[in-house]
Amino acid sequence: MAKLHFFYSTMNAGKSTALLQTNHNFIENNLKTLVFIPKVSEKSLPKVSSRIGIKIDAIAADSQFNFFKYLKQQDFTNIKSIFIDEAQFLKRKQIDQLSKIADKLKIPVLCYGLRTNFLGELFEGSSRLLSIADNLHEIKTICSMCTKKATMVIRLDSNGDAQTDGEEITLGGNELYKSVCRKHYRKITKLF
């Protein structure tokens, strides 16, 4: 039986690296895969890239993209796995489409993404994945301020202070986001 998997963590845990490695293992064994990434802005490149420098081309999926319909229009019989990077940016209906692919087309779907945003709230895609995924896999990393497990993400402004409001999605990397434990998140943001 094919399953819907959700690999989640904070920033800098190696989610994209894990996706790239697993996809590589399939390809090395002559197994066909499809790799998708949500298109969250016009600047978004259709690539999955890791901070360690590895990258591959991916199929861009905007908020209206229908995964199930796309696969039904392809010759999907040889596809052995589907990979989704940045799955937190998907819509609820898109996660439901991915579950339908696993259930009806019998293709495993592996989603990788953040669990929560900088306000400590679930992303729409992550919320749905946590609700319906067959398997949940936490990828662990450490707090940037201590050695505890990081479970939260803070977003920094131009002065290096934590933001406690604003748009949910602002693209950036280490210069903008830091992974922290709940204790440091609470201390820095004072959101709860």
mmCIF file of C-alpha atoms in Angstrom:
data_model
loop_
_atom_site.group_PDB
_atom_site.id
_atom_site.type_symbol
_atom_site.label_atom_id
_atom_site.label_comp_id
_atom_site.label_asym_id
_atom_site.label_seq_id
_atom_site.Cartn_x
_atom_site.Cartn_y
_atom_site.Cartn_z
ATOM 1 C CA MET A 1 0.000 0.000 0.000
ATOM 2 C CA ALA A 2 1.369 3.425 -0.946
ATOM 3 C CA LYS A 3 1.514 6.000 1.831
ATOM 4 C CA LEU A 4 1.524 9.748 2.336
ATOM 5 C CA HIS A 5 4.563 10.752 4.412
ATOM 6 C CA PHE A 6 5.335 14.063 6.105
ATOM 7 C CA PHE A 7 8.950 14.826 7.026
ATOM 8 C CA TYR A 8 8.885 18.011 9.114
ATOM 9 C CA SER A 9 11.199 20.191 11.130
ATOM 10 C CA THR A 10 12.417 23.748 11.571
ATOM 11 C CA MET A 11 14.799 25.614 9.291
ATOM 12 C CA ASN A 12 18.300 24.187 8.781
ATOM 13 C CA ALA A 13 17.427 20.616 9.727
ATOM 14 C CA GLY A 14 18.303 19.102 6.345
ATOM 15 C CA LYS A 15 14.815 18.451 4.977
ATOM 16 C CA SER A 16 15.727 19.315 1.382
ATOM 17 C CA THR A 17 18.977 17.373 1.685
ATOM 18 C CA ALA A 18 17.035 14.311 2.862
ATOM 19 C CA LEU A 19 14.599 14.685 -0.065
ATOM 20 C CA LEU A 20 17.458 14.981 -2.554
ATOM 21 C CA GLN A 21 19.231 11.927 -1.126
ATOM 22 C CA THR A 22 16.110 9.762 -1.160
ATOM 23 C CA ASN A 23 15.219 10.872 -4.692
ATOM 24 C CA HIS A 24 18.800 10.081 -5.777
ATOM 25 C CA ASN A 25 18.475 6.576 -4.336
ATOM 26 C CA PHE A 26 15.370 5.958 -6.458
ATOM 27 C CA ILE A 27 17.018 7.302 -9.620
ATOM 28 C CA GLU A 28 20.194 5.274 -9.054
ATOM 29 C CA ASN A 29 18.017 2.171 -9.016
ATOM 30 C CA ASN A 30 16.379 3.186 -12.317
ATOM 31 C CA LEU A 31 13.109 4.101 -10.603
ATOM 32 C CA LYS A 32 11.258 7.107 -12.012
ATOM 33 C CA THR A 33 10.216 9.911 -9.655
ATOM 34 C CA LEU A 34 8.545 13.287 -9.871
ATOM 35 C CA VAL A 35 9.720 16.216 -7.760
ATOM 36 C CA PHE A 36 7.511 19.237 -7.062
ATOM 37 C CA ILE A 37 7.993 22.543 -5.293
ATOM 38 C CA PRO A 38 5.320 25.144 -4.533
ATOM 39 C CA LYS A 39 5.565 28.378 -6.474
ATOM 40 C CA VAL A 40 5.187 31.024 -3.781
ATOM 41 C CA SER A 41 6.428 34.028 -5.745
ATOM 42 C CA GLU A 42 7.413 35.040 -9.244
ATOM 43 C CA LYS A 43 11.049 34.893 -8.085
ATOM 44 C CA SER A 44 10.714 31.223 -7.090
ATOM 45 C CA LEU A 45 12.854 28.936 -9.191
ATOM 46 C CA PRO A 46 11.508 25.457 -9.961
ATOM 47 C CA LYS A 47 14.383 23.762 -8.148
ATOM 48 C CA VAL A 48 14.893 21.892 -4.927
ATOM 49 C CA SER A 49 18.143 23.063 -3.432
ATOM 50 C CA SER A 50 20.004 22.242 -0.273
ATOM 51 C CA ARG A 51 22.190 24.567 1.775
ATOM 52 C CA ILE A 52 25.056 22.144 1.146
ATOM 53 C CA GLY A 53 24.944 23.005 -2.547
ATOM 54 C CA ILE A 54 23.027 20.155 -4.158
ATOM 55 C CA LYS A 55 20.048 21.001 -6.364
ATOM 56 C CA ILE A 56 17.726 19.461 -8.920
ATOM 57 C CA ASP A 57 14.994 20.686 -11.212
ATOM 58 C CA ALA A 58 11.431 20.392 -9.972
ATOM 59 C CA ILE A 59 7.927 20.992 -11.252
ATOM 60 C CA ALA A 60 6.522 24.285 -9.950
ATOM 61 C CA ALA A 61 3.068 24.021 -8.384
ATOM 62 C CA ASP A 62 1.142 27.237 -7.772
ATOM 63 C CA SER A 63 -1.847 27.416 -5.411
ATOM 64 C CA GLN A 64 -4.223 26.290 -8.197
ATOM 65 C CA PHE A 65 -2.120 23.299 -9.303
ATOM 66 C CA ASN A 66 -4.007 20.003 -9.129
ATOM 67 C CA PHE A 67 -1.571 17.165 -8.387
ATOM 68 C CA PHE A 68 -4.053 14.345 -8.994
ATOM 69 C CA LYS A 69 -5.251 15.777 -12.302
ATOM 70 C CA TYR A 70 -1.630 16.359 -13.416
ATOM 71 C CA LEU A 71 -0.695 12.728 -12.733
ATOM 72 C CA LYS A 72 -3.805 11.369 -14.431
ATOM 73 C CA GLN A 73 -2.740 13.267 -17.580
ATOM 74 C CA GLN A 74 0.715 11.639 -17.480
ATOM 75 C CA ASP A 75 1.798 8.080 -18.015
ATOM 76 C CA PHE A 76 2.104 7.527 -14.264
ATOM 77 C CA THR A 77 2.472 3.739 -14.395
ATOM 78 C CA ASN A 78 6.280 3.918 -14.164
ATOM 79 C CA ILE A 79 6.419 6.574 -11.432
ATOM 80 C CA LYS A 80 7.613 4.953 -8.230
ATOM 81 C CA SER A 81 7.583 7.954 -5.884
ATOM 82 C CA ILE A 82 6.561 11.600 -5.699
ATOM 83 C CA PHE A 83 8.555 14.147 -3.698
ATOM 84 C CA ILE A 84 7.298 17.533 -2.516
ATOM 85 C CA ASP A 85 9.653 20.124 -1.012
ATOM 86 C CA GLU A 86 8.345 23.082 1.042
ATOM 87 C CA ALA A 87 5.025 21.259 1.505
ATOM 88 C CA GLN A 88 3.960 23.755 4.175
ATOM 89 C CA PHE A 89 3.080 26.188 1.358
ATOM 90 C CA LEU A 90 0.530 23.846 -0.230
ATOM 91 C CA LYS A 91 -3.209 24.341 0.197
ATOM 92 C CA ARG A 92 -5.401 21.901 2.107
ATOM 93 C CA LYS A 93 -7.038 20.708 -1.119
ATOM 94 C CA GLN A 94 -3.597 19.984 -2.607
ATOM 95 C CA ILE A 95 -2.668 17.781 0.358
ATOM 96 C CA ASP A 96 -5.956 15.949 -0.169
ATOM 97 C CA GLN A 97 -4.977 15.460 -3.844
ATOM 98 C CA LEU A 98 -1.640 13.993 -2.748
ATOM 99 C CA SER A 99 -3.407 11.567 -0.422
ATOM 100 C CA LYS A 100 -5.642 10.553 -3.336
ATOM 101 C CA ILE A 101 -2.512 9.817 -5.404
ATOM 102 C CA ALA A 102 -1.248 7.471 -2.671
ATOM 103 C CA ASP A 103 -4.649 5.823 -2.199
ATOM 104 C CA LYS A 104 -5.972 5.548 -5.752
ATOM 105 C CA LEU A 105 -2.853 5.576 -7.947
ATOM 106 C CA LYS A 106 -0.790 3.642 -5.389
ATOM 107 C CA ILE A 107 2.247 5.931 -5.644
ATOM 108 C CA PRO A 108 4.090 6.834 -2.415
ATOM 109 C CA VAL A 109 4.135 10.591 -1.736
ATOM 110 C CA LEU A 110 6.915 12.039 0.420
ATOM 111 C CA CYS A 111 6.337 15.618 1.615
ATOM 112 C CA TYR A 112 9.030 17.693 3.308
ATOM 113 C CA GLY A 113 8.399 20.991 5.071
ATOM 114 C CA LEU A 114 8.155 23.221 8.083
ATOM 115 C CA ARG A 115 5.599 22.494 10.762
ATOM 116 C CA THR A 116 5.030 26.052 12.037
ATOM 117 C CA ASN A 117 5.565 29.613 10.870
ATOM 118 C CA PHE A 118 7.427 32.404 12.695
ATOM 119 C CA LEU A 119 4.311 33.125 14.794
ATOM 120 C CA GLY A 120 4.318 29.570 16.141
ATOM 121 C CA GLU A 121 1.214 28.625 14.140
ATOM 122 C CA LEU A 122 0.742 25.726 11.752
ATOM 123 C CA PHE A 123 1.017 26.381 8.034
ATOM 124 C CA GLU A 124 -2.076 25.304 6.068
ATOM 125 C CA GLY A 125 -0.259 22.501 4.249
ATOM 126 C CA SER A 126 1.473 21.282 7.403
ATOM 127 C CA SER A 127 -1.764 21.295 9.370
ATOM 128 C CA ARG A 128 -3.440 19.057 6.804
ATOM 129 C CA LEU A 129 -0.432 16.749 6.570
ATOM 130 C CA LEU A 130 -0.300 16.378 10.352
ATOM 131 C CA SER A 131 -3.990 15.459 10.197
ATOM 132 C CA ILE A 132 -4.004 12.893 7.390
ATOM 133 C CA ALA A 133 -0.474 11.639 6.632
ATOM 134 C CA ASP A 134 0.074 7.927 7.128
ATOM 135 C CA ASN A 135 3.531 8.507 8.578
ATOM 136 C CA LEU A 136 4.979 11.515 10.389
ATOM 137 C CA HIS A 137 8.770 11.824 10.527
ATOM 138 C CA GLU A 138 10.435 14.517 12.607
ATOM 139 C CA ILE A 139 13.837 15.621 11.346
ATOM 140 C CA LYS A 140 15.653 17.034 14.352
ATOM 141 C CA THR A 141 18.024 19.943 14.649
ATOM 142 C CA ILE A 142 19.322 22.026 17.549
ATOM 143 C CA CYS A 143 18.420 25.476 18.822
ATOM 144 C CA SER A 144 20.658 28.241 17.508
ATOM 145 C CA MET A 145 20.952 29.581 21.086
ATOM 146 C CA CYS A 146 21.478 26.392 23.120
ATOM 147 C CA THR A 147 21.790 22.646 22.586
ATOM 148 C CA LYS A 148 18.103 21.746 23.045
ATOM 149 C CA LYS A 149 16.007 20.452 20.166
ATOM 150 C CA ALA A 150 14.764 23.289 17.942
ATOM 151 C CA THR A 151 10.988 23.219 17.510
ATOM 152 C CA MET A 152 10.225 26.824 16.541
ATOM 153 C CA VAL A 153 11.373 29.409 13.992
ATOM 154 C CA ILE A 154 11.866 33.129 14.578
ATOM 155 C CA ARG A 155 12.024 35.697 11.800
ATOM 156 C CA LEU A 156 14.391 38.623 12.202
ATOM 157 C CA ASP A 157 13.934 42.184 10.999
ATOM 158 C CA SER A 158 16.709 44.348 9.517
ATOM 159 C CA ASN A 159 17.920 45.194 13.065
ATOM 160 C CA GLY A 160 18.171 41.541 14.077
ATOM 161 C CA ASP A 161 15.095 41.718 16.314
ATOM 162 C CA ALA A 162 12.395 39.047 16.253
ATOM 163 C CA GLN A 163 9.292 39.907 14.250
ATOM 164 C CA THR A 164 5.984 39.175 15.930
ATOM 165 C CA ASP A 165 3.655 40.182 13.109
ATOM 166 C CA GLY A 166 3.600 40.482 9.341
ATOM 167 C CA GLU A 167 2.993 38.363 6.270
ATOM 168 C CA GLU A 168 3.173 34.633 6.869
ATOM 169 C CA ILE A 169 5.490 34.069 3.915
ATOM 170 C CA THR A 170 8.704 36.001 3.458
ATOM 171 C CA LEU A 171 11.340 34.127 1.517
ATOM 172 C CA GLY A 172 14.785 34.014 3.053
ATOM 173 C CA GLY A 173 17.423 31.880 4.653
ATOM 174 C CA ASN A 174 19.812 32.111 7.590
ATOM 175 C CA GLU A 175 19.914 35.905 7.372
ATOM 176 C CA LEU A 176 16.164 36.070 8.080
ATOM 177 C CA TYR A 177 15.224 32.954 10.068
ATOM 178 C CA LYS A 178 16.636 31.162 13.114
ATOM 179 C CA SER A 179 15.599 27.833 14.572
ATOM 180 C CA VAL A 180 15.149 27.844 18.329
ATOM 181 C CA CYS A 181 13.740 25.760 21.165
ATOM 182 C CA ARG A 182 10.374 26.708 22.672
ATOM 183 C CA LYS A 183 12.038 28.308 25.734
ATOM 184 C CA HIS A 184 14.096 30.685 23.590
ATOM 185 C CA TYR A 185 11.173 31.326 21.234
ATOM 186 C CA ARG A 186 9.041 32.404 24.197
ATOM 187 C CA LYS A 187 11.836 34.535 25.653
ATOM 188 C CA ILE A 188 12.625 36.271 22.347
ATOM 189 C CA THR A 189 9.134 36.787 20.904
ATOM 190 C CA LYS A 190 7.050 37.048 24.089
ATOM 191 C CA LEU A 191 4.148 35.712 22.012
ATOM 192 C CA PHE A 192 3.065 33.254 24.737
#
